[in-house]
Amino acid sequence: MAKIMAVNAGSSSLKFQLLEMPAEEVIAQGLIERIGMDDAIITIKYQNDGSVVATEDITLSDDGKKAKFKVVAPVKDHQVAINVMLKHLSELGIIENLDEIVGVGHRVVSGGEWFNSSVVVDEEVLHKIERLAAYAPLHNPANAMGIRAFQKILPHAVSVAVFDTSFHQTMPKVNYLYSLPYQYYTRYGARKYGAHGTSHRYVAHRAAEMLDRDINDLKLITLHLGAGASATAVQNGKSYDTSMGFTPMAGLTMATRVGDVDASLINYIQEHEHLSNEEMMDVLNKKSGLLGISTISSDMRDLEAVRDTNEHANLAIDMFVNRVVRYVGQYIAEMNGVDAIIFTAGIGENGYEVRKEIIEKLSYFGVTIDDAKNTGMRDEAIVSTDDSKIKVLVVPTNEELMIARDVQTLMGEK
């Protein structure tokens, strides 16, 4: 048995799970938000064996089997965040010493064409992750920062990078190339890389298990619908096409990201608004999507709450649904059919109204949703009707588990 930590570092956050492997038991999970500020929020959830008592900082679940530790404190940077997180894990009795953590797996958004699978991190790997910052400017720099911080604090642990893009390296060239001069691909790697690959990989395999089918015999469409959103066509267990592009900006309408847009329009807006390239990219990444259309919020829950009275909120939701339907229809055509559509991530797992709207717009293909199953599900479930020609599943994603599995595999090879 070994303790492995799965890490997802953002520019101002650090999400983690500590797992006992190979049992795949979650020992603890947590999140540090607002890194770089004096009022960072540190939250750790863990199992209560009966020894934990409620305090000002610790609350217990109704049955007393789960504990939640939460404090607000200054956290200067990621290295401080990791030190704080490990200190609390020790003080809460979750770990006795740091040597117990033998492996750390890091989510990295872009691996470009350099990485088609997870790898043990060395200085060359880290350098490549940092060089790929242009491919995922909101993510790769933070991912690299988190890796370096953990390596400094836990030098004994095997460090593994798990790339969102690696699952999509199986796409055929006809699907990943843009209709640009070919030399831009050979010189600069100008192509579609996709993202959310770890999530798409997990839910596709889990869906095959739920359907009791061999994944190599299935055509699936996985919909990772959250603040970041992407659709992937999975054929024979491999990514065949995906909606995100050179960076995670392309594809579906997202919380603040624009999704697909005519490149000429970007140049037109820049000229009329007198925006620099950096300012324009900020608009496309942080001020567009649900936020840009609704003008009030990037959170689907906020928009649903005022949908009946706010036309902009209603329009934003309609556009979100519309873009998902477009890609599902495209992928059904590309694969010449589909066996199942899988919803995951925040909106995909919890937004039963959005799920229903999407499936109803696909009724032409013979897919129907069971209202009672759709609104009543609390975990993973098949929510289509028994006679639906295409199965519809909701599968909570578990990227951390996939990361831990990859760390365990690579530790065995080391």
C-alpha angles and dihedrals in degrees: 000000000000136000113235126181123213113203135193110185120194128184091268103010143062121203120186147169126199111208135186107228141240086011088062090220116157107229096178141345132192153158134222111200133187095029109187094038135096092238101051114161118230117193127176125177120194144156121277114221090188097274097091118093128192116263137163089281099033127066126183130216118250092263092044093234097112130051130200122200117195131171138158116225142144113280112183101189144336094284090055089046092056092046090050092047094050091045091055092045088057096043091049090053093243091124129016098204138359093249088074089074102078099169139028122196119198127202108228117185102208129035094160113203091317095080125043093164141020116288141193107256122243129159092275092053091048091050091053092049089054092046088055092060091110089061092056107013095171094050120022096064090052091044091053091046090054093049093051092047093051093046090055094049099036104031092157094059122091108247117214131184116213111194126213089208099051095081089057095055088093092068113119117248091248088064102040101043124087121220091254128120104295093233090069087065095047094043103038108013091248101178144103114288102167126202141223086062094145090055095045090049093051098047093044092055093042091050090053089053092049090050091045090232135130106256089219089066097049138092109206138176113206119198116199099190116179137104083312111040134192141161124215133191108217117195123179090350094305134102108259100173137349138193102231115082141195085334131013089263097086131079124030127031105266138188094278103347120097102224117201115004137160108264091218090061090057091056091045093053092045092056095047096042093039092232126166119228090258092050091048092051089050089055092049095046104034111019105040135067118054090347094052096047098040094040088208113065146358091214116097091211091059091050094048090052092061100027095113093054104031118065093194092054090048091049092050091053092046091052092048091053092043094055093049091050091050093055095044090053091047093051094047087055093045093051093037091237141355135232100199143005115213126201121202144155127049101316094028093053100038107024101088092165092054090047090052093049092050095049094045089056088054095052090114087075092057096256118140133177126222106231095205093049092043096052096035102049116113103176132005115339148152103247102178123102118265092251096046111128089216121044118231117206136182111209120175106227120240108191091158091061091050089050092050091049091052091049091051092049094049092045087057090052094046 
